[in-house]
PDB file of C-alpha atoms and ligand atoms in Angstrom:
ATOM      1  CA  UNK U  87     -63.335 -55.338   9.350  1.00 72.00           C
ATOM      2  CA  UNK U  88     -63.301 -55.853   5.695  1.00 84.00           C
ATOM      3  CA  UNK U  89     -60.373 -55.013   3.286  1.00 94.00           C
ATOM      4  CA  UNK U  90     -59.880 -52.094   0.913  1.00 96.00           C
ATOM      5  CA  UNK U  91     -61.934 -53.002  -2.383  1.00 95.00           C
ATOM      6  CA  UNK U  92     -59.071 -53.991  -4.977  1.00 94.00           C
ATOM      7  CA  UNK U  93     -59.732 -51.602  -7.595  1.00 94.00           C
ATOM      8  CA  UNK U  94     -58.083 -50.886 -10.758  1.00 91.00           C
ATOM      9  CA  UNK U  95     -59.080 -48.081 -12.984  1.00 90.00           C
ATOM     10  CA  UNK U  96     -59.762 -49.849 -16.486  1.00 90.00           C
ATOM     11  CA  UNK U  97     -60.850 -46.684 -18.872  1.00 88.00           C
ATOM     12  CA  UNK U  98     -62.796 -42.908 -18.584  1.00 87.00           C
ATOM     13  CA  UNK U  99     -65.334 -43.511 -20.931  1.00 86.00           C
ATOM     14  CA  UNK U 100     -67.575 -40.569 -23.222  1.00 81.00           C
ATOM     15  CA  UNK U 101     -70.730 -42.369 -23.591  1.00 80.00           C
ATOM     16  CA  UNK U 102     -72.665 -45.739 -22.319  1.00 81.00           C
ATOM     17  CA  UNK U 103     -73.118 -47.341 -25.759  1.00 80.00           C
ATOM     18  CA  UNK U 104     -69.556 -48.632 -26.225  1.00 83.00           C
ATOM     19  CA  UNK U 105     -68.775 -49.932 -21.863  1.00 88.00           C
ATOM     20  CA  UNK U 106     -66.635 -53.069 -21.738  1.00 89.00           C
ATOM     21  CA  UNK U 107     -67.999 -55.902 -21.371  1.00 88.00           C
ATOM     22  CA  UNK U 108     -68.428 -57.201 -17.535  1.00 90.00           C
ATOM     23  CA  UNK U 109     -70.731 -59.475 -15.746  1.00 92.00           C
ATOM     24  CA  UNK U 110     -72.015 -57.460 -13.273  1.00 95.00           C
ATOM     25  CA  UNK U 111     -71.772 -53.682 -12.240  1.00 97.00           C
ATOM     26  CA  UNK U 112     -72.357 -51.123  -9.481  1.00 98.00           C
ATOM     27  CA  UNK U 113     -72.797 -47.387 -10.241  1.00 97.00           C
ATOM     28  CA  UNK U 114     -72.386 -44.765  -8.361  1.00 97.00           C
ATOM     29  CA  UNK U 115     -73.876 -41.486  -8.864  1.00 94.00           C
ATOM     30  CA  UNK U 116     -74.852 -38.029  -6.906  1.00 93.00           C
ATOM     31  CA  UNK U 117     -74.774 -34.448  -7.318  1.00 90.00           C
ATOM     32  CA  UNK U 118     -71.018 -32.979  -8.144  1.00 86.00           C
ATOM     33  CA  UNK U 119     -69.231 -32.364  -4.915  1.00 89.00           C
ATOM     34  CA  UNK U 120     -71.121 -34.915  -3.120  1.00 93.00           C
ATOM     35  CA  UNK U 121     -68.184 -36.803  -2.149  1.00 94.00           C
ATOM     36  CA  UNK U 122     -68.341 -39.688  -4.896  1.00 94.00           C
ATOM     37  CA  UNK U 123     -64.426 -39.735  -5.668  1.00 92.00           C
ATOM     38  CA  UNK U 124     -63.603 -39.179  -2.356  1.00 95.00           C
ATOM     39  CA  UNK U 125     -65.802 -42.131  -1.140  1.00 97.00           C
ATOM     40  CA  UNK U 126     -64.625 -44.703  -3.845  1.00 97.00           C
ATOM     41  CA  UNK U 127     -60.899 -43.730  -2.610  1.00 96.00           C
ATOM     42  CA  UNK U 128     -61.876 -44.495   0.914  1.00 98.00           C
ATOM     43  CA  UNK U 129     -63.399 -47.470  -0.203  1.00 98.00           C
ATOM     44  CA  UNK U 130     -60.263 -49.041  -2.294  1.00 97.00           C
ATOM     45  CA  UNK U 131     -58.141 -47.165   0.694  1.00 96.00           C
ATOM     46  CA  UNK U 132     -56.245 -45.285  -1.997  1.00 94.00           C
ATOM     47  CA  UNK U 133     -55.873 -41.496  -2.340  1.00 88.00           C
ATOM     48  CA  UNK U 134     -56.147 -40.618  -5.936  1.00 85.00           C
ATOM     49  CA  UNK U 135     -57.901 -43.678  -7.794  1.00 88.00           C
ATOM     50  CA  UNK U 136     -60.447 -41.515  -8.359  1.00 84.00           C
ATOM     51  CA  UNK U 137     -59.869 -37.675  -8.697  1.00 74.00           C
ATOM     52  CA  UNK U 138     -61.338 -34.986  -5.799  1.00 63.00           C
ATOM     53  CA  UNK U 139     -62.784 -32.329  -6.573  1.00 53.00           C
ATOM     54  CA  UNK U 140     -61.591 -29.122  -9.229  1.00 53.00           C
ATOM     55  CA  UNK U 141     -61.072 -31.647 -12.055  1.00 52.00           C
ATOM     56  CA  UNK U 142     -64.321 -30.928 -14.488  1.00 51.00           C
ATOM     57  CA  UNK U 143     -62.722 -33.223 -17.153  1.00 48.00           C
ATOM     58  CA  UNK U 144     -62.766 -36.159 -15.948  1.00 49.00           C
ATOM     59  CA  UNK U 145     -66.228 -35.905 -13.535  1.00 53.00           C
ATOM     60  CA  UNK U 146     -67.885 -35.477 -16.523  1.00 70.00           C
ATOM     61  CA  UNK U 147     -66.566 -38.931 -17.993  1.00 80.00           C
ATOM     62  CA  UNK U 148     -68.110 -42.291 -16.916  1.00 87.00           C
ATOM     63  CA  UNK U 149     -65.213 -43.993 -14.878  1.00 90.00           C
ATOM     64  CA  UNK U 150     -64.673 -47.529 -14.588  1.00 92.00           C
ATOM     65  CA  UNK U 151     -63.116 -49.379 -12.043  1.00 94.00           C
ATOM     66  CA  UNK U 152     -62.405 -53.399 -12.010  1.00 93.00           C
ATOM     67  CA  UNK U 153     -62.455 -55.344  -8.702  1.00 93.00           C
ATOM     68  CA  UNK U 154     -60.144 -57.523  -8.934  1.00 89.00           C
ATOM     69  CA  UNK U 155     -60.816 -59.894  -6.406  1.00 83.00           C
ATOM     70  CA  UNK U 156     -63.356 -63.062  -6.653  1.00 63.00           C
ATOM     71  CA  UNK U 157     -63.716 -66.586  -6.890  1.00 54.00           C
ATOM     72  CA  UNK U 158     -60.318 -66.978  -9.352  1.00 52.00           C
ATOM     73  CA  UNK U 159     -58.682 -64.249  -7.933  1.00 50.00           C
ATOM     74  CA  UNK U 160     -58.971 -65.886  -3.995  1.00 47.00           C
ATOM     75  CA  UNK U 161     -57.838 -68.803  -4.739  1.00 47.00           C
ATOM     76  CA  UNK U 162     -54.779 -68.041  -7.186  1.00 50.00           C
ATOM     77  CA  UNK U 163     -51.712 -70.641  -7.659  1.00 51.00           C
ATOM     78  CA  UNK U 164     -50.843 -71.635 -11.339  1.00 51.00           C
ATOM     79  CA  UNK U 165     -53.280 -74.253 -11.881  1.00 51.00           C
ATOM     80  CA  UNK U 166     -56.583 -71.960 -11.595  1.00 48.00           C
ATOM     81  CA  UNK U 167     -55.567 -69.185 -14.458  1.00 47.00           C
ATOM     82  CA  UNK U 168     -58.975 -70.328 -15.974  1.00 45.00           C
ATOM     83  CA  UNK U 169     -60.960 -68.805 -13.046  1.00 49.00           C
ATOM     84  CA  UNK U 170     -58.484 -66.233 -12.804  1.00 50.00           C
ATOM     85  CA  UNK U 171     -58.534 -65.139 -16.363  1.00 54.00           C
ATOM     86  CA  UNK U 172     -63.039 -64.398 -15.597  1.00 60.00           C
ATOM     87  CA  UNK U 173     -64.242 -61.477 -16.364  1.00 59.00           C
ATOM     88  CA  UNK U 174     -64.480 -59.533 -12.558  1.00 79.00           C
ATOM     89  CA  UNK U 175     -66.948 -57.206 -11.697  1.00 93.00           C
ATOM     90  CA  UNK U 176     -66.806 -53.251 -12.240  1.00 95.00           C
ATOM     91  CA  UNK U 177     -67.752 -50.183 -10.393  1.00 96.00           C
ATOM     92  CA  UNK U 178     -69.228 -47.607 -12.204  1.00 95.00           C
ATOM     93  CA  UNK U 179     -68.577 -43.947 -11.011  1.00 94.00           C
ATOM     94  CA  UNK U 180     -71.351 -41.936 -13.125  1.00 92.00           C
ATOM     95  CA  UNK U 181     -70.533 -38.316 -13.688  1.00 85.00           C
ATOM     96  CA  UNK U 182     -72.280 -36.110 -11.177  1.00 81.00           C
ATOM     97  CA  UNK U 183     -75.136 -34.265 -12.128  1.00 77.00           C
ATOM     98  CA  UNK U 184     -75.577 -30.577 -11.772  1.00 70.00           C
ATOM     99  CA  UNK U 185     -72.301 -29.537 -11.919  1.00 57.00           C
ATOM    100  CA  UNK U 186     -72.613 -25.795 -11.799  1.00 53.00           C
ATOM    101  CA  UNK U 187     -69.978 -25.170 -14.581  1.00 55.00           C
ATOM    102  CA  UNK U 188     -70.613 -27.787 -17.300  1.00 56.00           C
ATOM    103  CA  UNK U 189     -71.282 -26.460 -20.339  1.00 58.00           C
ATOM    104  CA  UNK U 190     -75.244 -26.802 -21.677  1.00 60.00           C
ATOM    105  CA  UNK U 191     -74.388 -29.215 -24.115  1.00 56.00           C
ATOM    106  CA  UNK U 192     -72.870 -31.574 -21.081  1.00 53.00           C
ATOM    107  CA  UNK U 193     -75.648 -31.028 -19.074  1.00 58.00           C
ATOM    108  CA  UNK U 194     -78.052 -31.660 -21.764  1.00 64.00           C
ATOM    109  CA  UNK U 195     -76.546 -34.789 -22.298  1.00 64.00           C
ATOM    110  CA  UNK U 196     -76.049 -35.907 -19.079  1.00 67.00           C
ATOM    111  CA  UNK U 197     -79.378 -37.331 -18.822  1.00 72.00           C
ATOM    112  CA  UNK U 198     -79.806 -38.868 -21.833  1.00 76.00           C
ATOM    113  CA  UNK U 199     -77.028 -40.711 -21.914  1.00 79.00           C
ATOM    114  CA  UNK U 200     -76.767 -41.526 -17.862  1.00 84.00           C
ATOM    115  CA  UNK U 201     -81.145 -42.544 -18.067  1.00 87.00           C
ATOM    116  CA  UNK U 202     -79.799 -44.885 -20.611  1.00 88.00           C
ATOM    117  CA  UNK U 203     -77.388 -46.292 -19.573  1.00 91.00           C
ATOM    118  CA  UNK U 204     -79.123 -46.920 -15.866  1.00 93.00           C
ATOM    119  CA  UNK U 205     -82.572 -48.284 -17.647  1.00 93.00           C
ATOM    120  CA  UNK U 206     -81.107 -50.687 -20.345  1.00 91.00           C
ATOM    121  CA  UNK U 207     -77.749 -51.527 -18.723  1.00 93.00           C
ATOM    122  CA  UNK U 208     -78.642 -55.131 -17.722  1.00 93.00           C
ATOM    123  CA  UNK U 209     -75.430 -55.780 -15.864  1.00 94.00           C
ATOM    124  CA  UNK U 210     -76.248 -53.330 -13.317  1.00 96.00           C
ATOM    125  CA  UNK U 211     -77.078 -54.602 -10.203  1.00 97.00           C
ATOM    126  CA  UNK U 212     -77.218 -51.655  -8.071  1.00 98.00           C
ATOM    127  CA  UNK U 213     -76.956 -47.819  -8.113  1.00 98.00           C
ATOM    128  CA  UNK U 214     -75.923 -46.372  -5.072  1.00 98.00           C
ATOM    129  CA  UNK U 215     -77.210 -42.729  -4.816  1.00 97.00           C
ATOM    130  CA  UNK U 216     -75.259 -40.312  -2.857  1.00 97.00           C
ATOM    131  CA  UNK U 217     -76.812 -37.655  -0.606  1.00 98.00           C
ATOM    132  CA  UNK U 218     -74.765 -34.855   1.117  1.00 97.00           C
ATOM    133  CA  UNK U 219     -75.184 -36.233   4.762  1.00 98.00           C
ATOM    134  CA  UNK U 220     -75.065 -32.464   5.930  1.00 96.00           C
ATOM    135  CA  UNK U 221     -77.568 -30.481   3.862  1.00 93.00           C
ATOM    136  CA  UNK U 222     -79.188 -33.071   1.876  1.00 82.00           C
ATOM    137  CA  UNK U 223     -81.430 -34.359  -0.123  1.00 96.00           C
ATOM    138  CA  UNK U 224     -81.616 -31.042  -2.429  1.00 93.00           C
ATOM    139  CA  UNK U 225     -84.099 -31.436  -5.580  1.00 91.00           C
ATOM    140  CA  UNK U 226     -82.113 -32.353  -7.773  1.00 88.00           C
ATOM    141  CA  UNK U 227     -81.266 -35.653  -5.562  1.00 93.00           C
ATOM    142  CA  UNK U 228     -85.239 -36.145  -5.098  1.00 94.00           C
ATOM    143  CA  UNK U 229     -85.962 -35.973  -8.536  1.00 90.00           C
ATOM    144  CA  UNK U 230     -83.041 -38.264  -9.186  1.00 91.00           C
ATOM    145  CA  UNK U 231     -84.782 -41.048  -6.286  1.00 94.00           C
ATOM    146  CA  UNK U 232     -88.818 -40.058  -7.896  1.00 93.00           C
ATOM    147  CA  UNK U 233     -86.900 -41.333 -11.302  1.00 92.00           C
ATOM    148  CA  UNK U 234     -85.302 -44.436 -10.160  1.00 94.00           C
ATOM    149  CA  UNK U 235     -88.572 -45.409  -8.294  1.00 95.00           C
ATOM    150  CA  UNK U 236     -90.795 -44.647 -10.750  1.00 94.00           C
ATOM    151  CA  UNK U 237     -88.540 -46.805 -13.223  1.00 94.00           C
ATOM    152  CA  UNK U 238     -88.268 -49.636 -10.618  1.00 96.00           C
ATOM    153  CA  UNK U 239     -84.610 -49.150 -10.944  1.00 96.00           C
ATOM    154  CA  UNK U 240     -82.748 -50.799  -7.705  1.00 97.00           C
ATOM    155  CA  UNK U 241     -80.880 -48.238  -5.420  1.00 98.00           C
ATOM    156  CA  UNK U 242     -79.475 -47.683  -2.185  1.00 98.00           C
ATOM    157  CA  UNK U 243     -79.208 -44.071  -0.619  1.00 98.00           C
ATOM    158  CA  UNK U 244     -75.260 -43.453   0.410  1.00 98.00           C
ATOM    159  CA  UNK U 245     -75.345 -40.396   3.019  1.00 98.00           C
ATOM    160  CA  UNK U 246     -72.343 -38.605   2.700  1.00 98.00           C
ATOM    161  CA  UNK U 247     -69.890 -36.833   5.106  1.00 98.00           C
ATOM    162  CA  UNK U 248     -71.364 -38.010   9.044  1.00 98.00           C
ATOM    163  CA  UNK U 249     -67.928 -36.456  10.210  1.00 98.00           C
ATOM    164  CA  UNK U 250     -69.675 -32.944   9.529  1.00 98.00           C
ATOM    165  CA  UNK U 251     -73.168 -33.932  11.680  1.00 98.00           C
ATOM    166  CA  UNK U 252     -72.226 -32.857  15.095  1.00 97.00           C
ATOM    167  CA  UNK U 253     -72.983 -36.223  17.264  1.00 97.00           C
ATOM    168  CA  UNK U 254     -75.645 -34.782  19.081  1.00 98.00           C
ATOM    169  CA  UNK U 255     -77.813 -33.823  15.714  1.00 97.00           C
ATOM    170  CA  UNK U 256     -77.058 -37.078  14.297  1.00 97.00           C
ATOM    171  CA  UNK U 257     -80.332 -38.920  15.541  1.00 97.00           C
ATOM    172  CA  UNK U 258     -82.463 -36.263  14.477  1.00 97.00           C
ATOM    173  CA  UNK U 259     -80.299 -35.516  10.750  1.00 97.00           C
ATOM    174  CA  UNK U 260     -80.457 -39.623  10.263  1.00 97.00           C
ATOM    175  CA  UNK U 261     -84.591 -38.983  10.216  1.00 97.00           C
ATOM    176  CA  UNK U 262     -84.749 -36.195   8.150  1.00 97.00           C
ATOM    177  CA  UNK U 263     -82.843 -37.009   5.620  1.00 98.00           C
ATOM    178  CA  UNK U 264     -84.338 -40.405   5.131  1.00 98.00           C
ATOM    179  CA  UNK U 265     -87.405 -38.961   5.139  1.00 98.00           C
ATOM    180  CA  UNK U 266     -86.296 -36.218   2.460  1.00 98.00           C
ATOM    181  CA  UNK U 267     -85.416 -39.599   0.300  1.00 98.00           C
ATOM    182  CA  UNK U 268     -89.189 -41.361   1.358  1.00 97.00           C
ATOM    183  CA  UNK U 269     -87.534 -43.769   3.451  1.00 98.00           C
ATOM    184  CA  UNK U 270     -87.026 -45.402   7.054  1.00 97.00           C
ATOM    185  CA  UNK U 271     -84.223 -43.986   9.201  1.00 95.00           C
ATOM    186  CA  UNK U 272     -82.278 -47.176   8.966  1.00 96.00           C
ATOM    187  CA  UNK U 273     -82.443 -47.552   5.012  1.00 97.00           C
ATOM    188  CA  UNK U 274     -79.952 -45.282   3.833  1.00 98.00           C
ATOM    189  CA  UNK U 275     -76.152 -46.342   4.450  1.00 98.00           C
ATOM    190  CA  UNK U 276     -73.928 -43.381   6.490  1.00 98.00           C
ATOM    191  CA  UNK U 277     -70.715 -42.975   5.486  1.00 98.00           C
ATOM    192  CA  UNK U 278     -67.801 -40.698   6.089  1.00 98.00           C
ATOM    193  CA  UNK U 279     -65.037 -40.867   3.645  1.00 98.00           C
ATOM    194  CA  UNK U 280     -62.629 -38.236   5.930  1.00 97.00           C
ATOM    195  CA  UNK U 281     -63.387 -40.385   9.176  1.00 98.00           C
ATOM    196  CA  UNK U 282     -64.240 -43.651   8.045  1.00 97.00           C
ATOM    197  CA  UNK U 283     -67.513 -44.780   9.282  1.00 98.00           C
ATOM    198  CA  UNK U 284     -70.161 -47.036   7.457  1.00 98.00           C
ATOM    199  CA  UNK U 285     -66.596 -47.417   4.846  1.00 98.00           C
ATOM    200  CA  UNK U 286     -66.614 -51.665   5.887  1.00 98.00           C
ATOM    201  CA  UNK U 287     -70.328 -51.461   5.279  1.00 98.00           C
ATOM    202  CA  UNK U 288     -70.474 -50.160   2.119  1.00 98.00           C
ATOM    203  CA  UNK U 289     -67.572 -52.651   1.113  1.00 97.00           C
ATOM    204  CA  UNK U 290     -69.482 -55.526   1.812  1.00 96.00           C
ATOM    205  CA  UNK U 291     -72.316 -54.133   0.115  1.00 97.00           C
ATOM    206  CA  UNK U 292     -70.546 -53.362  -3.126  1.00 97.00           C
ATOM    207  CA  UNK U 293     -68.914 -56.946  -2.697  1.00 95.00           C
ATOM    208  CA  UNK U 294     -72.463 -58.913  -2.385  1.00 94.00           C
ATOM    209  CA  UNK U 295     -73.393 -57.356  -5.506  1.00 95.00           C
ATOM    210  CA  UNK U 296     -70.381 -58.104  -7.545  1.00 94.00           C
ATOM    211  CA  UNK U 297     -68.627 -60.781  -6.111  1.00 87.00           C
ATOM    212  CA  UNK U 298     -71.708 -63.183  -4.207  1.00 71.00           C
TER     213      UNK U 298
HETATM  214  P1  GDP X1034     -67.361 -35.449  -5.940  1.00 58.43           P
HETATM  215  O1  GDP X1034     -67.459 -34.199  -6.762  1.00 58.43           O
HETATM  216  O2  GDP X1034     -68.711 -36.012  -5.619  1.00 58.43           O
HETATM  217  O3  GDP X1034     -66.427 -36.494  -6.492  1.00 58.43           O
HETATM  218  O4  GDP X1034     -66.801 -35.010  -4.504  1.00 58.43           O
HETATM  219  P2  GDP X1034     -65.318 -35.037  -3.926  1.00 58.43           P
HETATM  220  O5  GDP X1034     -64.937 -36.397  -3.466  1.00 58.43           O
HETATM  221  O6  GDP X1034     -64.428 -34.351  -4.882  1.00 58.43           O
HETATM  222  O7  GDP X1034     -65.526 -34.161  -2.597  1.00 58.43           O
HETATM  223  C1  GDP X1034     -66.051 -32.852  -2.636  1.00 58.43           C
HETATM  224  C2  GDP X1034     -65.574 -32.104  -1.409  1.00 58.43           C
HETATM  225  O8  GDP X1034     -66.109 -32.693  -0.234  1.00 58.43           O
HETATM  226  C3  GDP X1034     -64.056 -32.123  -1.247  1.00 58.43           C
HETATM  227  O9  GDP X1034     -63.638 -30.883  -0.736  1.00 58.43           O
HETATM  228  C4  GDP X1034     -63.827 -33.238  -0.239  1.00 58.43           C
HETATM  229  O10 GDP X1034     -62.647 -33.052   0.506  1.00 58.43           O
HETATM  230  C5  GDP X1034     -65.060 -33.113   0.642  1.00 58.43           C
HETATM  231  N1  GDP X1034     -65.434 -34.399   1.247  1.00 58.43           N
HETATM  232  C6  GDP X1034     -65.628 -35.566   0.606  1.00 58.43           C
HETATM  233  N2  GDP X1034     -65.950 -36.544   1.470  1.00 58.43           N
HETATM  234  C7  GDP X1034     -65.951 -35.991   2.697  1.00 58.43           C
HETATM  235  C8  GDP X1034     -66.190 -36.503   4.028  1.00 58.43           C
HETATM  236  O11 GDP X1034     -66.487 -37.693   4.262  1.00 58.43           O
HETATM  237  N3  GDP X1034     -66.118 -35.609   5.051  1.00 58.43           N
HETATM  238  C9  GDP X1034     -65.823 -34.284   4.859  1.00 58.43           C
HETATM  239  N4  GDP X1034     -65.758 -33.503   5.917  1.00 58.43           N
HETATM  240  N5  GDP X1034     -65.559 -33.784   3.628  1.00 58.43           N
HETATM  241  C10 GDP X1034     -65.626 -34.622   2.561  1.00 58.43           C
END
């Protein structure tokens, strides 16, 4: 089993142009209510790092988290605050696209600034696209996977919420969906932030890319 990602929450930021420096990111992103906060919780096993649901203000910011955890940070004592004091990786939790409520101008922005950021941001090592597990891919998330393609932009599919796919529709939802995305039944990572499953997997994933 792996352990909770060590997460800190380093700054809510308004646009792309002025992120923090870091050597290497992961971002997150997926339609609003997809189960983003709740999954980055479940993956730091804390309840309120990032917020659930009903708080429009802050979804529509860029959050950043720092893992704090690493080469420096493993090894510790006194003697190693040079490796300690190196910059750490960050997870990037995008704000979620069509959010039923935003205003135009947010939503108008939205994909300027989030295109941007995900075509010129050369830290980022991998977007991990989230997909409602029980009723998607909608549209939205389609045209969201025909964009990254086409722009060659490196992504995994995250399938949200298993706990809601009764266990015997699972074989057949697990094919579907990946086909919805244009991709094999084994490609996209299942996860279930209530129950726990795929959590170690996707742990290990966001480690390899920031910490590896
Ligand atoms: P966000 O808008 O993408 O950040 O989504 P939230 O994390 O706020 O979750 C949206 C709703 O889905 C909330 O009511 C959550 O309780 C629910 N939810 C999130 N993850 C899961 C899950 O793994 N299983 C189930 N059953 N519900 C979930």
């Amino acid at each position: 089993m792996s352990s909770p990602l060590q997460l800190t929450f380093v700054e809510s930021a308004s646009r792309t142009t002025t992120l923090p420096e870091s050597p290497r990111e992961v971002a997150f992103v997926g339609r609003s209510n997809v189960g983003k906060s709740s999954l980055i919780n479940a993956l730091a096993n804390r309840k309120q790092l990032a917020r659930v649901s009903n708080t429009p203000g802050r979804t529509q910011m860029i959050n950043l988290f720092r893992l704090d955890e690493g080469v420096g940070r493993r090894t510790g004592g006194k003697n190693d605050q040079t490796l300690a004091d190196e910059p750490l990786g960050t997870v990037v939790d995008l704000p979620g696209y069509g959010y039923a409520k935003a205003s135009k101008a947010v939503k108008g922005e939205w994909p300027k600034m989030i295109e941007g950021y995900l075509l010129e941001r050369e830290e980022l090592d991998m977007v991990f696209v989230l997909v409602d597990g029980a009723i998607g891919p909608t549209k939205l998330d389609q045209q969201m996977l025909d964009w990254l393609r086409y722009n060659t932009v490196p992504h995994t599919v995250v399938a949200t919420k298993l706990d809601k796919v009764k266990s015997s529709k699972r074989p057949g939802r697990r094919k579907e969906l990946a086909a919805g995305c244009q991709l094999d039944p084994g490609d996209p990572v299942w996860v279930s932030a209530t129950k726990g499953d795929g959590i170690d997997k996707l742990r290990s994933l966001v480690r390899m890319h920031l910490i590896e």
